Coordinates of C-alpha atoms in Angstrom, one line a residue:
M1 CA 43.5 -19.5 -23.6
S2 CA 45.7 -22.6 -23.5
A3 CA 46.9 -24.1 -20.4
L4 CA 50.2 -24.3 -22.4
T5 CA 50.4 -20.4 -23.3
F6 CA 52.7 -19.9 -20.0
T7 CA 55.0 -22.8 -21.3
L8 CA 55.1 -21.3 -24.9
L9 CA 55.8 -17.8 -23.5
S10 CA 58.6 -19.4 -21.7
A11 CA 60.0 -20.7 -24.8
I12 CA 59.8 -17.5 -26.8
I13 CA 61.9 -15.9 -23.7
C14 CA 64.9 -18.1 -24.8
C15 CA 64.7 -16.1 -28.2
S16 CA 63.5 -12.7 -27.4
V17 CA 65.6 -12.1 -24.1
T18 CA 69.3 -12.8 -25.2
E19 CA 71.1 -11.4 -21.9
K20 CA 69.9 -10.9 -18.4
P21 CA 68.5 -7.5 -17.5
T22 CA 71.2 -5.2 -15.5
N23 CA 69.8 -4.1 -12.2
V24 CA 68.4 -0.5 -12.1
S25 CA 68.5 1.8 -9.4
S26 CA 64.5 1.5 -8.9
P27 CA 63.2 -1.9 -8.6
N28 CA 60.1 -3.1 -10.3
I29 CA 57.0 -2.8 -8.0
I30 CA 54.0 -5.6 -8.3
I31 CA 50.8 -5.1 -5.8
M32 CA 48.7 -8.2 -6.1
L33 CA 45.3 -7.1 -4.4
M34 CA 42.6 -9.9 -4.1
D35 CA 39.1 -9.5 -3.7
D36 CA 37.3 -10.5 -0.4
M37 CA 39.9 -13.0 0.5
G38 CA 40.1 -13.6 3.9
W39 CA 43.0 -13.8 6.5
G40 CA 42.1 -17.5 7.2
D41 CA 42.0 -18.6 3.2
L42 CA 45.9 -19.4 3.1
G43 CA 47.6 -22.7 4.4
V44 CA 50.3 -20.6 5.7
F45 CA 47.8 -19.0 8.0
G46 CA 46.3 -22.5 8.8
Q47 CA 43.8 -23.1 6.1
P48 CA 43.6 -27.0 6.6
S49 CA 43.1 -27.9 3.0
K50 CA 46.5 -26.6 2.0
E51 CA 45.3 -25.6 -1.2
T52 CA 47.7 -22.6 -1.9
P53 CA 50.9 -24.0 -2.2
N54 CA 52.3 -20.9 -4.4
L55 CA 51.3 -18.3 -1.7
D56 CA 52.6 -20.6 1.0
A57 CA 56.1 -21.0 -0.8
M58 CA 55.9 -17.1 -1.7
A59 CA 55.6 -16.5 2.3
A60 CA 58.4 -19.0 2.9
Q61 CA 60.7 -17.1 0.5
G62 CA 59.5 -13.6 1.7
M63 CA 57.8 -12.1 4.7
L64 CA 54.7 -12.8 6.2
L65 CA 52.9 -9.9 8.0
P66 CA 50.2 -11.4 10.0
N67 CA 49.0 -7.8 11.4
F68 CA 48.3 -6.2 8.1
Y69 CA 45.4 -4.4 7.7
T70 CA 43.0 -2.6 5.1
A71 CA 41.9 1.0 5.5
N72 CA 38.0 0.3 5.2
P73 CA 36.0 -3.1 5.2
L74 CA 34.6 -2.5 1.5
C75 CA 36.2 -2.6 -1.9
S76 CA 36.2 1.1 -3.5
P77 CA 37.4 3.0 -0.3
S78 CA 40.4 0.5 0.3
R79 CA 41.3 0.9 -3.1
A80 CA 41.3 4.5 -2.9
A81 CA 43.4 4.3 0.2
L82 CA 45.9 1.9 -1.3
L83 CA 46.5 4.2 -4.6
T84 CA 46.8 7.4 -2.5
G85 CA 48.3 6.3 1.1
R86 CA 45.5 8.4 2.9
L87 CA 42.3 7.1 4.8
P88 CA 39.2 7.4 2.7
V89 CA 38.0 10.3 5.0
R90 CA 40.7 12.1 3.8
N91 CA 40.8 11.3 0.0
G92 CA 36.8 11.7 -0.1
F93 CA 35.9 7.9 -1.0
Y94 CA 33.2 8.0 1.6
T95 CA 29.5 9.2 2.3
T96 CA 27.8 11.4 4.4
N97 CA 24.5 10.3 3.5
A98 CA 24.1 8.2 6.4
H99 CA 26.5 7.7 9.6
A100 CA 28.9 5.1 9.7
R101 CA 27.3 3.9 6.2
N102 CA 30.0 2.0 4.1
A103 CA 30.0 3.4 0.3
Y104 CA 31.5 2.2 -2.9
T105 CA 30.9 2.8 -6.8
P106 CA 28.0 1.1 -8.1
Q107 CA 26.5 1.8 -11.7
E108 CA 24.3 4.6 -10.3
I109 CA 27.1 6.5 -8.5
V110 CA 28.1 10.0 -10.4
G111 CA 31.5 10.3 -8.5
G112 CA 35.0 8.9 -8.4
I113 CA 38.6 9.5 -7.2
S114 CA 39.0 13.5 -6.6
K115 CA 41.4 15.2 -9.1
D116 CA 42.8 16.6 -6.1
E117 CA 44.3 13.5 -5.0
I118 CA 47.8 11.9 -6.3
L119 CA 47.7 8.3 -7.1
L120 CA 50.8 6.0 -6.8
P121 CA 51.4 5.8 -10.5
Q122 CA 51.3 9.4 -11.1
M123 CA 54.0 9.7 -8.5
L124 CA 56.2 6.6 -10.0
K125 CA 56.1 8.5 -13.3
K126 CA 59.0 10.6 -11.9
K127 CA 61.2 7.8 -12.3
G128 CA 60.3 6.5 -15.2
Y129 CA 57.7 3.9 -14.3
V130 CA 55.3 2.3 -16.9
S131 CA 52.3 1.5 -14.9
K132 CA 49.5 -1.1 -15.5
I133 CA 46.3 -1.8 -13.8
V134 CA 45.1 -5.6 -14.6
G135 CA 41.2 -6.4 -13.0
K136 CA 39.0 -4.2 -11.1
W137 CA 39.4 -0.6 -10.6
H138 CA 36.3 0.5 -8.7
L139 CA 37.4 4.3 -8.3
G140 CA 34.8 5.5 -10.5
H141 CA 33.3 4.6 -13.7
R142 CA 32.8 7.8 -15.7
P143 CA 35.5 8.8 -18.2
Q144 CA 37.2 11.2 -16.3
Y145 CA 37.9 8.8 -13.2
L146 CA 39.1 5.7 -15.3
P147 CA 42.6 4.6 -14.6
L148 CA 44.3 6.2 -17.5
E149 CA 43.2 9.6 -16.2
N150 CA 44.8 8.8 -13.1
G151 CA 48.4 7.9 -13.9
F152 CA 48.2 4.4 -15.3
D153 CA 49.4 4.2 -19.1
E154 CA 47.8 0.6 -19.7
W155 CA 44.7 -1.0 -18.1
F156 CA 42.8 -4.3 -18.7
G157 CA 39.9 -4.9 -16.7
A158 CA 36.5 -3.5 -15.4
P159 CA 35.6 -0.2 -13.6
N160 CA 33.2 -2.0 -11.1
C161 CA 32.5 -5.5 -10.1
H162 CA 31.1 -8.4 -11.9
F163 CA 27.6 -8.5 -10.7
G164 CA 24.9 -9.5 -13.1
P165 CA 23.6 -10.7 -15.6
Y166 CA 21.7 -7.6 -16.0
N167 CA 18.9 -6.9 -18.2
S168 CA 20.8 -4.2 -20.8
S169 CA 17.5 -2.5 -21.6
I170 CA 17.3 -1.4 -17.8
R171 CA 20.6 -1.7 -16.5
P172 CA 23.6 -2.7 -18.6
N173 CA 26.1 -5.4 -17.8
I174 CA 29.7 -3.8 -16.9
P175 CA 32.2 -3.2 -19.5
V176 CA 35.7 -4.8 -19.9
Y177 CA 38.3 -2.4 -21.4
N178 CA 41.5 -2.4 -22.8
N179 CA 43.0 0.7 -22.0
S180 CA 40.4 3.1 -23.4
E181 CA 38.7 0.5 -25.6
M182 CA 35.6 -1.0 -24.5
L183 CA 36.1 -4.8 -25.7
G184 CA 32.7 -6.1 -24.4
R185 CA 30.8 -6.7 -21.3
Y186 CA 30.7 -9.2 -18.5
Y187 CA 28.3 -12.2 -19.4
E188 CA 28.4 -11.3 -23.2
E189 CA 31.8 -11.2 -24.5
F190 CA 33.6 -12.1 -21.3
K191 CA 31.4 -15.0 -19.9
I192 CA 30.7 -16.0 -16.5
N193 CA 28.4 -19.1 -16.1
R194 CA 26.7 -18.3 -13.2
K195 CA 25.2 -21.9 -12.9
T196 CA 28.6 -23.6 -12.9
G197 CA 30.9 -21.0 -12.2
E198 CA 33.3 -21.0 -15.0
S199 CA 34.7 -18.0 -16.6
N200 CA 38.4 -17.7 -18.1
L201 CA 38.7 -14.1 -16.7
T202 CA 41.6 -14.8 -14.2
E203 CA 43.6 -16.6 -17.0
I204 CA 43.2 -13.6 -19.1
Y205 CA 44.3 -11.5 -16.3
L206 CA 47.2 -13.8 -15.8
M207 CA 48.2 -13.6 -19.3
E208 CA 47.7 -9.9 -19.3
G209 CA 50.2 -9.5 -16.4
L210 CA 52.8 -11.7 -18.0
D211 CA 52.9 -10.0 -21.3
F212 CA 53.2 -6.4 -19.5
I213 CA 56.2 -7.7 -17.3
L214 CA 57.8 -9.3 -20.5
R215 CA 57.3 -5.8 -22.6
Q216 CA 59.2 -3.7 -19.8
T217 CA 61.6 -6.2 -19.2
K218 CA 62.9 -6.2 -23.0
A219 CA 62.3 -2.4 -22.9
R220 CA 64.6 -2.2 -19.9
R221 CA 62.0 0.0 -18.3
P222 CA 61.0 -0.1 -14.7
F223 CA 57.4 -0.9 -14.2
F224 CA 54.6 -0.9 -11.7
L225 CA 51.9 -3.6 -12.2
Y226 CA 48.6 -3.4 -9.9
W227 CA 47.3 -6.8 -10.3
A228 CA 43.5 -6.7 -9.0
P229 CA 41.8 -10.1 -10.1
D230 CA 38.2 -10.4 -8.3
A231 CA 37.3 -14.1 -8.9
T232 CA 37.1 -14.2 -5.2
H233 CA 34.4 -11.8 -5.0
A234 CA 30.7 -13.2 -5.2
P235 CA 29.7 -14.6 -7.9
V236 CA 32.7 -16.5 -7.5
Y237 CA 34.4 -18.1 -10.9
A238 CA 37.2 -20.4 -12.0
S239 CA 38.4 -21.7 -15.7
K240 CA 37.3 -25.3 -16.5
R241 CA 40.7 -27.0 -15.1
F242 CA 40.0 -25.7 -11.5
L243 CA 36.4 -26.1 -11.3
G244 CA 35.6 -28.7 -8.7
K245 CA 39.1 -29.1 -7.8
S246 CA 38.9 -27.7 -4.1
Q247 CA 37.9 -29.3 -0.9
R248 CA 36.2 -25.8 -0.2
G249 CA 33.8 -25.7 -3.3
R250 CA 33.5 -23.1 -5.7
Y251 CA 35.2 -20.4 -3.6
G252 CA 38.2 -22.9 -3.0
D253 CA 38.2 -23.4 -6.6
A254 CA 38.9 -19.6 -7.7
V255 CA 41.4 -19.5 -4.6
M256 CA 43.5 -22.4 -6.3
E257 CA 43.2 -20.6 -9.6
L258 CA 44.6 -17.4 -8.0
D259 CA 47.3 -19.3 -6.4
Y260 CA 48.4 -20.8 -9.5
S261 CA 48.3 -17.6 -11.1
I262 CA 50.2 -15.9 -8.6
G263 CA 53.0 -18.8 -8.7
Q264 CA 53.2 -18.2 -12.6
I265 CA 53.9 -14.7 -12.1
L266 CA 56.7 -15.2 -9.7
S267 CA 58.2 -17.9 -11.9
W268 CA 57.9 -15.3 -14.7
L269 CA 59.9 -13.1 -12.9
Q270 CA 62.6 -15.8 -12.2
T271 CA 62.4 -16.7 -15.8
L272 CA 63.4 -13.2 -16.9
G273 CA 65.9 -12.9 -14.4
I274 CA 64.5 -9.9 -12.8
D275 CA 63.2 -11.4 -9.4
N276 CA 65.9 -10.0 -7.5
N277 CA 65.2 -6.4 -8.8
T278 CA 61.0 -6.9 -8.3
F279 CA 59.3 -5.9 -5.0
V280 CA 56.0 -8.0 -4.9
F281 CA 53.4 -7.6 -2.4
F282 CA 50.3 -9.8 -1.8
T283 CA 47.2 -8.9 0.1
S284 CA 43.4 -8.3 -0.1
D285 CA 41.0 -5.2 -0.1
N286 CA 39.0 -6.3 3.0
G287 CA 38.3 -9.3 4.9
A288 CA 36.1 -12.3 3.1
A289 CA 32.4 -11.8 2.6
L290 CA 30.5 -14.0 5.2
I291 CA 27.4 -13.1 3.8
S292 CA 28.4 -15.1 0.6
A293 CA 29.8 -18.1 2.9
P294 CA 30.0 -20.6 2.6
N295 CA 29.8 -21.4 -0.9
E296 CA 30.8 -18.3 -2.2
G297 CA 32.8 -16.6 0.5
G298 CA 36.2 -17.1 2.5
S299 CA 37.3 -17.6 5.7
N300 CA 38.6 -14.9 8.2
G301 CA 40.2 -17.3 10.2
P302 CA 40.0 -17.0 14.1
F303 CA 38.7 -13.1 13.7
L304 CA 35.2 -11.9 14.3
C305 CA 32.8 -11.2 11.9
G306 CA 33.9 -10.1 8.1
K307 CA 33.8 -7.9 5.2
Q308 CA 31.6 -4.5 6.1
T309 CA 32.6 -4.5 9.6
T310 CA 35.4 -2.9 11.8
F311 CA 35.8 -6.1 13.6
E312 CA 39.1 -7.8 12.9
G313 CA 37.5 -10.1 10.4
G314 CA 36.6 -7.4 8.2
M315 CA 39.8 -5.4 8.2
R316 CA 42.8 -7.8 9.1
E317 CA 44.0 -9.0 5.8
P318 CA 46.5 -11.6 4.4
A319 CA 50.0 -10.0 3.6
I320 CA 53.3 -11.5 2.2
A321 CA 56.1 -9.4 0.9
W322 CA 58.6 -10.9 -1.3
W323 CA 61.9 -9.7 -2.8
P324 CA 64.7 -12.3 -3.5
G325 CA 68.0 -11.0 -2.1
H326 CA 66.7 -8.1 -0.2
I327 CA 63.8 -9.6 2.1
K328 CA 65.1 -12.4 4.1
E329 CA 63.4 -15.4 3.2
G330 CA 61.2 -17.3 6.0
T331 CA 60.7 -14.1 8.1
V332 CA 57.6 -13.0 10.0
S333 CA 57.0 -9.4 11.0
F334 CA 54.3 -8.8 13.7
Q335 CA 54.8 -4.8 12.8
L336 CA 51.4 -2.9 12.7
A337 CA 50.9 -2.2 9.0
N338 CA 48.2 -0.9 6.5
V339 CA 47.2 -0.7 2.9
M340 CA 48.3 2.8 2.8
D341 CA 51.9 2.2 3.7
L342 CA 52.2 0.1 0.3
F343 CA 51.9 3.9 -1.2
T344 CA 54.7 5.4 1.0
T345 CA 56.8 2.2 0.7
S346 CA 56.8 1.9 -3.1
L347 CA 57.7 5.8 -3.5
A348 CA 60.6 5.0 -1.0
L349 CA 61.8 2.0 -3.1
A350 CA 61.5 3.9 -6.3
G351 CA 63.4 7.0 -4.6
V352 CA 60.6 9.5 -5.0
S353 CA 59.8 11.8 -2.3
P354 CA 56.2 11.6 -1.1
P355 CA 54.0 14.7 -1.7
N356 CA 54.6 17.2 1.2
D357 CA 51.2 19.3 0.7
R358 CA 49.1 16.5 2.1
T359 CA 48.8 14.3 5.1
L360 CA 49.7 10.7 4.4
D361 CA 48.6 8.1 6.6
G362 CA 50.9 5.6 5.0
L363 CA 54.3 4.9 6.8
D364 CA 57.3 3.7 4.8
L365 CA 57.8 0.0 5.7
T366 CA 61.3 -0.5 4.1
P367 CA 63.3 -0.8 7.4
V368 CA 60.9 -3.4 8.5
L369 CA 60.8 -5.3 5.0
L370 CA 64.6 -5.1 4.8
N371 CA 66.1 -5.5 8.2
R372 CA 63.6 -8.1 10.2
S373 CA 64.9 -6.8 13.4
H374 CA 63.5 -3.5 13.0
T375 CA 60.0 -2.2 13.9
L376 CA 58.6 1.1 13.6
Q377 CA 57.2 3.3 16.2
N378 CA 54.2 2.0 17.9
R379 CA 51.9 3.4 15.6
P380 CA 47.9 3.1 15.4
I381 CA 45.8 1.4 13.1
F382 CA 42.3 3.4 12.8
Y383 CA 39.3 1.5 11.7
Y384 CA 37.1 3.6 9.8
R385 CA 33.7 2.8 8.5
G386 CA 32.2 5.6 6.6
N387 CA 32.5 9.0 8.1
E388 CA 33.0 7.4 11.6
L389 CA 36.3 6.3 13.6
M390 CA 35.1 3.2 14.8
A391 CA 37.9 1.6 16.5
V392 CA 41.6 2.1 17.2
R393 CA 44.5 -0.6 17.8
L394 CA 47.5 0.4 19.6
G395 CA 49.9 -2.6 20.3
Q396 CA 48.0 -5.4 21.2
Y397 CA 44.9 -3.5 22.3
K398 CA 42.0 -2.5 20.3
A399 CA 39.2 -0.1 21.6
H400 CA 35.8 0.3 20.1
Y401 CA 34.3 3.7 20.2
W402 CA 31.4 2.4 18.2
T403 CA 29.8 -1.0 17.4
W404 CA 27.7 -1.9 14.4
S405 CA 27.5 -5.2 12.2
N406 CA 24.4 -4.3 10.1
S407 CA 20.7 -2.8 10.6
W408 CA 18.1 -4.9 12.3
E409 CA 16.2 -4.1 8.9
E410 CA 18.9 -5.9 7.0
F411 CA 19.6 -8.5 9.5
K412 CA 15.8 -9.6 9.5
K413 CA 15.9 -9.9 5.8
G414 CA 18.5 -12.8 6.2
I415 CA 21.9 -10.2 5.6
N416 CA 24.4 -11.4 8.1
F417 CA 27.8 -9.9 8.2
C418 CA 28.6 -12.4 11.5
P419 CA 27.1 -15.5 10.9
G420 CA 27.7 -17.9 13.9
Q421 CA 29.5 -15.3 15.7
E422 CA 27.0 -13.0 17.5
I423 CA 28.6 -11.4 20.7
P424 CA 26.2 -10.0 23.0
D425 CA 26.8 -5.8 23.1
V426 CA 29.8 -6.1 20.5
T427 CA 28.0 -7.3 17.3
T428 CA 25.2 -5.0 17.7
H429 CA 22.5 -4.4 15.3
E430 CA 22.1 -0.8 15.9
Q431 CA 24.9 1.8 15.9
K432 CA 26.0 1.8 19.6
E433 CA 28.3 4.6 20.9
H434 CA 31.0 3.7 23.3
T435 CA 32.9 6.8 23.4
M436 CA 32.8 7.4 27.3
Q437 CA 33.7 4.1 27.8
P438 CA 35.4 2.2 25.0
I439 CA 34.9 -1.5 24.9
I440 CA 38.8 -2.9 25.0
F441 CA 40.2 -6.2 23.8
H442 CA 43.5 -7.7 24.0
L443 CA 44.0 -9.2 20.7
G444 CA 46.9 -11.4 21.3
R445 CA 45.1 -13.2 24.1
D446 CA 41.6 -12.6 22.2
P447 CA 41.8 -12.3 18.4
G448 CA 38.3 -13.3 18.2
E449 CA 37.1 -10.1 20.3
K450 CA 34.9 -12.3 22.4
F451 CA 36.1 -11.2 26.1
P452 CA 36.1 -7.4 26.6
I453 CA 38.6 -6.4 29.4
S454 CA 36.5 -5.5 32.6
V455 CA 36.3 -1.5 33.0
L456 CA 37.1 -2.0 36.6
S457 CA 40.6 -3.6 36.0
K458 CA 43.8 -1.5 36.3
E459 CA 44.5 -2.8 32.6
Y460 CA 41.5 -1.2 31.2
H461 CA 42.4 2.2 32.5
D462 CA 46.3 1.8 31.7
V463 CA 45.3 1.0 28.2
L464 CA 42.6 3.7 28.0
S465 CA 45.4 6.3 29.2
R466 CA 47.7 5.3 26.4
I467 CA 44.9 5.3 23.3
S468 CA 42.7 8.4 24.4
P469 CA 45.8 10.9 23.6
V470 CA 46.1 9.3 20.3
V471 CA 42.4 9.3 19.4
E472 CA 42.1 12.9 20.5
Q473 CA 45.0 14.1 18.4
H474 CA 43.8 12.4 15.5
K475 CA 40.4 13.7 15.6
K476 CA 42.0 17.2 16.4
T477 CA 44.0 17.2 13.3
L478 CA 41.7 15.4 10.9
V479 CA 40.6 17.3 7.7
P480 CA 38.0 15.4 5.9
G481 CA 38.0 15.6 2.1
A482 CA 34.8 16.1 0.2
P483 CA 32.8 13.1 0.1
Q484 CA 32.7 11.7 -3.3
L485 CA 30.0 9.0 -2.9
N486 CA 27.1 11.0 -2.1
M487 CA 25.4 11.7 -5.7
C488 CA 23.5 9.2 -7.8
D489 CA 22.6 9.5 -11.4
V490 CA 18.9 10.0 -11.2
A491 CA 18.6 8.6 -14.7
V492 CA 19.5 5.1 -13.7
M493 CA 18.3 5.3 -10.0
L494 CA 16.5 2.2 -9.0
K495 CA 15.6 3.0 -5.6
G496 CA 15.4 6.9 -5.6
S497 CA 18.3 7.4 -3.1
C498 CA 21.9 6.2 -2.9
M499 CA 21.5 4.2 0.2
F500 CA 22.5 0.9 -1.4
Q501 CA 22.2 -2.2 0.6
E502 CA 25.5 -3.2 2.3
T503 CA 26.1 -6.6 0.6
E504 CA 28.4 -5.7 -2.3

């Protein structure tokens, strides 16, 4: 792919789109989901190298949401939550093989997204939307679980992450698809140089996104683009023109290329004259993977720990909403929000009623996005790890009912989800229950979760009296979905069980 491709495409537009598209009642929707990118990786959130000028400009032109969360601190369940509007414990993207154990879909997992779930692109079809996913799917790799079987019209990307390279005689490299056609595999036809970090995958994903936007604009069809590149997931990669350019090393190179690509997509919308009819939302699937830091992992800013944990660093995500002419530029909303809200909000924007035969965990954020003075009810944020409710946030307060970083066995092998951030009795290496006396933090005063509020204080008891009924009601009404991530394919299992080391 040439660096001049975008310029050439812009020239083509002058000839191919002869009139400015008229607005339609249903706006285009673009959700940009990064992989393992942390809250502290953006300049607008204080990253000192200031190497995300396009994302910082996107925030200046739109709305920044500093209190935005994922639904799980791991890739697969968080993506399932986004596309269903439901907690992983409801949509089945969890395991019961071990208490509070995160689970995802590596090659050995047999399961995937349940046919009982209704995904966002399936709902958007009701209003004529054409939907495409570019990048990582991660909701099951067997044929019945792939994107085109679950509402997407187009797909360019891979079912799993770009681990490897593998010995194909024992464990094959991950395939890359164009719709239902397998084009090749990572490290083979789609090169990733593990030594230098060079790969042109992000550039390919950018061009796929630009092409899709162009085709739907010319056809005057509303579209949903789910742009999910994975360059910031270890092993991180960037194209040659970005390698060595960041002050932050190879991870920073990957961030710089993603930032550039996002800038190109937003410019493309403006070139095509559809920016005021396209809602764009940027976020990440979970917190930065500190186990891969500092060379191949990001920053979670002031927050405790990272990916895999239900501390703030694992589940609070960078988030920007952009829609010129609709979202007032330069605004900040401290509304508590989460990735499942994107399901409900997208349906509201499209004019589609949400399904009424199931519990949805996402709220419609349009009153917040389109009226900056508006806030929704004081809704809770639930922090799940596997099948256990670990913590709950209400307002500025967060109560931990269980604490756990990772096991002593893993920790002693050098696997650490909280490097340099060990907090006694908080970042525990054994699963520690606090249901009778939760550990409570005030996240405004103490975003790093370092100073628990004294259980003897009036503040503690006042907070507990407000949070306890919320937790009781949630647990009382919760109907867990059938776990989809319990079973492995024995023919390709490496260790004889589904208990994968939690480093993915």
